[in-house]
Amino acid sequence: MMNYIWSGMIVLAIIFAVCSGNTQAVSDAVFSSAEEAVTVTLKMLGMFCLWGGLMRVAQQAGLTDRFARLLSPLLDRLFPGIQNDSAAKSAVSMNITANLFGLGNAATPLGIEAMRRLKRHAPFQDTASNDMILFVVLNSACIRLIPTTVAMLRHDSGSHAPMEILPATLCVSFLSCAGAILLTKLFGRKHG
Amino acid sequence: MSEIGTFVLLFCIGGILIYGACKRVRVFDVFLEGAKENISCAVAVLPAFVGLLLAVQMLTASGVSDALTAALTPLLSKLGFPAEVLPLCILSPISGSGSLSAFQSLLTTYGADSFIGRTASVIAGSTETTFYTVTVYYGAVGIKKIRHTVLCALCADGISFLLSAVFVRLFFD
């Protein structure tokens, strides 16, 4: 799947570049992208270490298990594959919490920890299980309570009420998450 | 606005460390263990990330989003969706920085409190960079066959886009 998407994107870009005479900009993008990937990874490296360390402390103190128990009724329904794995459940719930509070930098390393735990229950080691798919889809849809970055940008461009979009944002986020869960469950059932 | 975020962050870090210390966890030693384990994790993401950024930046530089916008405008105006927001919709699943600058330019061109500005705000506040999430999460744990992940994630994005215009009309008209 990713093979088709990836090569499709690049071929499309090249065809378009030739048609519209943008070849110079596109070839510049080739080098700048590789550079940027390293810069971003280096930035992530620090974040990964920071949250990996903090989470280990929370784990050993039993804090993450408490969280998992709190979210357990919801998690058991969404991720039936990890019902009996409290470590996986706490990793998933930490990621969801970080997302809700808009701690995007923390959500990614916590999410990857959760993915590692979810993978242990996957029937095939190179194929995403239903639980993994739902987890990734939920992370790519947005489950944020307060859109701080958006409110900040609105404030900077002279909005009278930067937070007035909050009710609409919450409704849209909630409905698109519900739709995402429904679709993922439907597809998961069809293909086993 | 960012104050809420800052407060939550500091509260989380402080809370974890204080709770850990109360439970007699050797806080710093344990922190180092966890941090060390995650180094390999970040490095594992790099190859997938180089690949993704290559495709994304080539695509944005090629101007394909302008062409898509022109092609889809008549259809969208029938659905009551402002076509001006379309570049933001096209960029938001593939590029975080790209969609942020598209959002910014919509705010400066049309004003934050206009219909277009509000719709763009709701979209920016209720979507994530789908391809980034898919690449990083699967790349880190070495999953190759991702089945219906991208399809479902993009459908969720599509739902967000269309509902944004609907709810802005509902709440502000």
Coordinates of C-alpha atoms in Angstrom, one line a residue:
Chain A
M1 CA 0.0 0.0 0.0
M2 CA 2.6 2.5 1.1
N3 CA 4.7 1.4 -2.0
Y4 CA 2.0 2.6 -4.3
I5 CA 1.2 5.8 -2.4
W6 CA 4.8 6.8 -2.1
S7 CA 5.9 6.2 -5.7
G8 CA 2.6 7.7 -6.9
M9 CA 3.3 10.9 -5.1
I10 CA 6.8 11.2 -6.5
V11 CA 5.8 10.3 -10.1
L12 CA 2.9 12.8 -9.9
A13 CA 5.2 15.5 -8.7
I14 CA 7.7 14.9 -11.5
I15 CA 5.0 14.8 -14.2
F16 CA 3.6 18.1 -12.8
A17 CA 7.0 19.7 -12.5
V18 CA 7.7 19.0 -16.2
C19 CA 4.2 20.1 -17.4
S20 CA 4.3 23.4 -15.4
G21 CA 8.0 24.2 -15.7
N22 CA 8.6 23.8 -12.0
T23 CA 11.5 21.4 -12.4
Q24 CA 14.0 23.6 -10.6
A25 CA 11.8 24.0 -7.5
V26 CA 11.1 20.3 -7.4
S27 CA 14.7 19.2 -7.7
D28 CA 15.6 21.7 -4.9
A29 CA 13.0 20.0 -2.8
V30 CA 14.8 16.7 -3.2
F31 CA 17.8 18.0 -1.3
S32 CA 16.1 20.1 1.2
S33 CA 13.7 17.3 2.2
A34 CA 16.6 14.9 3.1
E35 CA 18.2 17.7 5.2
E36 CA 14.9 18.5 6.9
A37 CA 14.3 14.9 7.8
V38 CA 17.5 14.8 9.7
T39 CA 16.8 18.1 11.5
V40 CA 13.4 17.0 12.5
T41 CA 14.6 13.5 13.7
L42 CA 17.3 15.2 15.8
K43 CA 14.7 17.4 17.4
M44 CA 12.5 14.3 17.9
L45 CA 15.4 12.4 19.4
G46 CA 15.5 14.7 22.4
M47 CA 11.8 14.6 22.8
F48 CA 11.8 10.8 22.6
C49 CA 14.4 10.5 25.3
L50 CA 12.7 13.1 27.5
W51 CA 9.2 11.4 27.4
G52 CA 10.7 7.9 27.4
G53 CA 12.4 8.7 30.6
L54 CA 9.5 10.4 32.2
M55 CA 7.1 7.6 31.2
R56 CA 9.5 5.0 32.7
V57 CA 9.3 6.9 36.0
A58 CA 5.5 7.0 35.8
Q59 CA 5.4 3.3 35.0
Q60 CA 7.5 2.3 38.0
A61 CA 5.5 4.5 40.3
G62 CA 2.3 2.7 39.1
L63 CA 0.9 5.9 37.7
T64 CA 0.3 4.7 34.2
D65 CA -1.6 1.6 35.5
R66 CA -3.9 3.8 37.3
F67 CA -4.6 5.7 34.1
A68 CA -5.2 2.6 32.2
R69 CA -7.7 1.3 34.8
L70 CA -9.5 4.6 34.5
L71 CA -9.8 4.4 30.7
S72 CA -10.3 0.6 30.7
P73 CA -14.0 0.4 29.9
L74 CA -13.4 2.5 26.8
L75 CA -10.2 0.8 25.8
D76 CA -11.6 -2.7 26.1
R77 CA -14.2 -1.9 23.6
L78 CA -12.0 -0.1 21.1
F79 CA -9.0 -2.4 21.3
P80 CA -10.3 -5.9 22.1
G81 CA -6.9 -7.4 21.4
I82 CA -5.2 -6.0 24.4
Q83 CA -7.9 -6.6 27.0
N84 CA -5.6 -8.6 29.2
D85 CA -2.4 -6.7 28.7
S86 CA -2.3 -3.9 31.2
A87 CA 1.1 -2.6 30.0
A88 CA -0.3 -2.1 26.5
K89 CA -3.4 -0.5 27.8
S90 CA -1.5 2.0 29.9
A91 CA 0.7 2.9 26.9
V92 CA -2.3 3.5 24.8
S93 CA -4.0 5.6 27.5
M94 CA -1.0 7.7 28.0
N95 CA -0.9 8.5 24.3
I96 CA -4.5 9.4 24.2
T97 CA -4.2 11.6 27.3
A98 CA -1.2 13.5 25.7
N99 CA -3.2 14.0 22.6
L100 CA -6.3 15.3 24.4
F101 CA -4.2 17.9 26.2
G102 CA -2.4 18.9 23.0
L103 CA 1.0 17.7 24.1
G104 CA 1.9 16.7 20.5
N105 CA 5.6 16.3 21.3
A106 CA 4.8 13.8 24.0
A107 CA 2.1 12.0 22.1
T108 CA 4.5 10.6 19.4
P109 CA 7.0 8.8 21.6
L110 CA 4.2 7.6 23.8
G111 CA 2.3 6.4 20.7
I112 CA 5.3 4.5 19.4
E113 CA 5.7 2.8 22.8
A114 CA 2.0 1.8 22.5
M115 CA 2.6 0.5 18.9
R116 CA 5.4 -1.7 20.1
R117 CA 3.1 -3.2 22.7
L118 CA 0.2 -3.6 20.3
K119 CA 2.6 -5.3 17.8
R120 CA 3.2 -8.2 20.3
H121 CA -0.5 -9.2 19.9
A122 CA -0.5 -8.9 16.1
P123 CA -0.9 -12.2 14.3
F124 CA 1.6 -11.3 11.6
Q125 CA 4.7 -9.3 12.5
D126 CA 4.9 -7.4 9.2
T127 CA 1.1 -6.7 9.0
A128 CA -0.9 -4.1 11.0
S129 CA -3.5 -5.7 13.2
N130 CA -7.0 -4.2 13.6
D131 CA -6.0 -2.7 16.9
M132 CA -2.9 -1.0 15.4
I133 CA -4.9 0.4 12.5
L134 CA -7.5 1.9 14.8
F135 CA -4.7 3.3 17.0
V136 CA -2.9 5.0 14.1
V137 CA -6.2 6.3 12.6
L138 CA -7.2 7.8 15.9
N139 CA -3.8 9.5 16.2
S140 CA -4.0 10.9 12.7
A141 CA -7.6 12.1 13.2
C142 CA -7.4 14.7 15.9
I143 CA -8.4 14.0 19.5
R144 CA -7.3 17.4 21.0
L145 CA -9.5 19.2 23.5
I146 CA -8.0 22.7 23.2
P147 CA -6.5 23.8 19.8
T148 CA -3.9 26.2 21.3
T149 CA -1.8 26.7 18.2
V150 CA -4.9 27.7 16.1
A151 CA -6.1 30.0 18.8
M152 CA -2.7 31.7 19.0
L153 CA -2.5 32.2 15.2
R154 CA -6.1 33.6 15.2
H155 CA -5.2 36.0 18.0
D156 CA -2.1 37.1 16.1
S157 CA -4.2 37.9 13.0
G158 CA -6.5 40.2 14.9
S159 CA -9.4 37.9 15.8
H160 CA -11.8 39.4 18.4
A161 CA -12.5 36.0 19.9
P162 CA -9.7 33.5 19.1
M163 CA -11.4 30.7 21.1
E164 CA -14.9 31.2 19.6
I165 CA -14.2 28.3 17.2
L166 CA -13.9 25.8 20.2
P167 CA -17.4 24.4 20.2
A168 CA -17.4 23.9 16.4
T169 CA -13.9 22.3 16.6
L170 CA -15.0 19.9 19.4
C171 CA -18.1 18.8 17.5
V172 CA -16.1 18.2 14.3
S173 CA -13.3 16.4 16.1
F174 CA -15.8 14.2 17.9
L175 CA -17.8 13.3 14.8
S176 CA -14.8 12.6 12.7
C177 CA -13.3 10.4 15.4
A178 CA -16.6 8.5 15.6
G179 CA -16.6 8.2 11.8
A180 CA -13.0 7.0 11.9
I181 CA -13.8 4.3 14.5
L182 CA -16.8 3.1 12.7
L183 CA -15.0 2.9 9.3
T184 CA -12.0 1.1 10.8
K185 CA -14.2 -1.4 12.6
L186 CA -16.2 -2.0 9.4
F187 CA -13.1 -2.6 7.3
G188 CA -11.5 -4.7 10.0
R189 CA -14.5 -7.0 10.1
K190 CA -14.6 -7.4 6.3
H191 CA -11.0 -8.4 6.0
G192 CA -10.7 -10.4 9.3
Chain B
M1 CA -3.6 31.0 25.0
S2 CA -0.4 29.1 25.1
E3 CA -0.4 29.5 28.9
I4 CA -2.8 26.6 29.3
G5 CA -0.5 24.3 27.3
T6 CA 2.5 25.5 29.4
F7 CA 0.7 24.9 32.6
V8 CA -0.5 21.4 31.6
L9 CA 3.1 20.5 30.6
L10 CA 4.7 21.7 33.8
F11 CA 2.0 20.0 35.9
C12 CA 2.5 16.7 34.1
I13 CA 6.3 16.7 34.5
G14 CA 6.1 17.9 38.1
G15 CA 3.3 15.4 38.9
I16 CA 5.1 12.4 37.6
L17 CA 8.4 13.2 39.4
I18 CA 6.7 14.0 42.7
Y19 CA 4.5 11.0 42.6
G20 CA 7.5 8.8 41.6
A21 CA 9.6 10.2 44.5
C22 CA 6.8 9.5 46.9
K23 CA 6.6 5.9 45.7
R24 CA 10.4 5.7 46.4
V25 CA 11.3 5.2 42.7
R26 CA 15.0 6.1 42.0
V27 CA 13.7 8.9 39.8
F28 CA 16.8 9.9 37.9
D29 CA 18.2 6.4 37.3
V30 CA 14.9 5.2 36.0
F31 CA 14.6 8.3 33.8
L32 CA 18.0 7.6 32.2
E33 CA 17.0 4.0 31.5
G34 CA 13.8 5.0 29.7
A35 CA 15.5 7.8 27.8
K36 CA 18.3 5.4 26.6
E37 CA 15.8 2.9 25.3
N38 CA 14.0 5.5 23.2
I39 CA 17.2 6.6 21.3
S40 CA 17.0 3.6 19.0
C41 CA 13.3 4.3 18.5
A42 CA 13.9 7.8 17.1
V43 CA 16.7 6.5 14.8
A44 CA 14.4 3.8 13.5
V45 CA 12.0 6.4 12.2
L46 CA 14.6 8.3 10.1
P47 CA 14.6 6.2 6.9
A48 CA 10.8 6.3 6.6
F49 CA 10.9 10.0 7.4
V50 CA 13.4 10.8 4.7
G51 CA 11.2 9.0 2.2
L52 CA 8.1 10.7 3.3
L53 CA 9.5 14.2 3.3
L54 CA 11.0 13.6 -0.2
A55 CA 7.6 12.8 -1.6
V56 CA 5.8 15.5 0.3
Q57 CA 8.2 18.3 -0.6
M58 CA 8.4 17.3 -4.2
L59 CA 4.7 17.3 -4.4
T60 CA 4.2 20.7 -2.8
A61 CA 6.9 22.3 -4.9
S62 CA 5.4 20.9 -8.2
G63 CA 2.3 23.0 -7.8
V64 CA -0.1 20.1 -8.0
S65 CA -2.2 21.5 -5.3
D66 CA -3.1 24.6 -7.4
A67 CA -4.2 22.4 -10.2
L68 CA -6.3 20.2 -7.9
T69 CA -7.9 23.3 -6.4
A70 CA -8.9 24.6 -9.9
A71 CA -10.3 21.2 -10.8
L72 CA -12.4 20.7 -7.7
T73 CA -13.8 24.3 -7.2
P74 CA -17.0 23.8 -9.1
L75 CA -18.0 20.7 -7.3
L76 CA -17.2 22.1 -3.9
S77 CA -19.2 25.3 -4.4
K78 CA -22.2 23.1 -5.0
L79 CA -21.7 21.5 -1.6
G80 CA -21.5 24.9 0.1
F81 CA -17.8 24.4 0.9
P82 CA -15.6 27.5 0.4
A83 CA -13.1 26.6 -2.4
E84 CA -10.6 29.1 -0.9
V85 CA -9.9 26.6 1.9
L86 CA -9.1 23.8 -0.4
P87 CA -5.3 24.3 -0.5
L88 CA -5.4 23.9 3.3
C89 CA -7.4 20.6 2.9
I90 CA -5.0 19.2 0.4
L91 CA -1.9 20.1 2.4
S92 CA -3.2 19.2 5.9
P93 CA -2.9 15.4 5.5
I94 CA 0.6 15.5 3.9
S95 CA 2.5 18.4 5.5
G96 CA 2.3 20.0 8.9
S97 CA 4.4 23.1 8.0
G98 CA 2.7 23.4 4.6
S99 CA -0.8 23.4 6.1
L100 CA 0.2 25.8 8.8
S101 CA 1.4 28.4 6.3
A102 CA -1.7 27.8 4.1
F103 CA -3.8 28.5 7.3
Q104 CA -1.8 31.6 8.1
S105 CA -2.3 33.0 4.6
L106 CA -6.0 32.4 4.7
L107 CA -6.2 34.3 8.0
T108 CA -4.3 37.3 6.7
T109 CA -6.2 37.3 3.3
Y110 CA -9.8 36.9 4.6
G111 CA -9.6 37.8 8.3
A112 CA -9.8 35.4 11.2
D113 CA -13.5 36.2 11.9
S114 CA -14.8 35.7 8.4
F115 CA -16.6 32.5 7.3
I116 CA -13.5 31.4 5.4
G117 CA -11.2 32.2 8.3
R118 CA -13.4 30.3 10.8
T119 CA -13.8 27.3 8.6
A120 CA -10.1 27.2 8.1
S121 CA -9.6 27.5 11.9
V122 CA -11.9 24.6 12.6
I123 CA -10.1 22.5 10.0
A124 CA -6.7 23.4 11.3
G125 CA -7.9 22.6 14.9
S126 CA -9.4 19.3 14.1
T127 CA -7.0 17.5 11.8
E128 CA -3.5 16.1 12.1
T129 CA -0.8 15.4 9.5
T130 CA -2.1 12.0 8.5
F131 CA 0.9 10.8 6.4
Y132 CA 3.3 11.9 9.1
T133 CA 1.6 9.8 11.7
V134 CA 1.2 6.8 9.5
T135 CA 4.9 6.9 8.5
V136 CA 6.3 7.5 11.9
Y137 CA 4.2 5.0 13.8
Y138 CA 4.5 2.1 11.4
G139 CA 8.1 3.0 10.5
A140 CA 9.2 2.8 14.2
V141 CA 7.9 -0.7 14.7
G142 CA 8.6 -2.1 11.2
I143 CA 5.2 -2.8 9.9
K144 CA 5.0 -3.1 6.1
K145 CA 1.5 -4.1 5.3
I146 CA -0.8 -1.3 6.6
R147 CA -4.1 -2.6 5.1
H148 CA -6.9 0.0 5.3
T149 CA -5.1 2.5 7.5
V150 CA -4.6 5.3 5.0
L151 CA -8.1 4.9 3.5
C152 CA -9.8 5.2 6.9
A153 CA -7.5 8.1 8.0
L154 CA -8.2 10.1 4.9
C155 CA -11.9 9.4 5.2
A156 CA -11.8 10.9 8.7
D157 CA -10.0 13.9 7.3
G158 CA -12.6 14.3 4.6
I159 CA -15.4 14.1 7.3
S160 CA -13.6 16.9 9.2
F161 CA -13.3 19.2 6.2
L162 CA -17.0 18.9 5.1
L163 CA -18.3 19.2 8.7
S164 CA -16.2 22.2 9.4
A165 CA -18.1 24.3 7.0
V166 CA -21.4 22.9 8.2
F167 CA -20.7 23.6 11.9
V168 CA -19.3 27.1 11.3
R169 CA -22.6 27.9 9.5
L170 CA -24.5 26.3 12.4
F171 CA -22.7 28.2 15.2
F172 CA -22.2 31.6 13.6
D173 CA -25.0 32.3 11.2

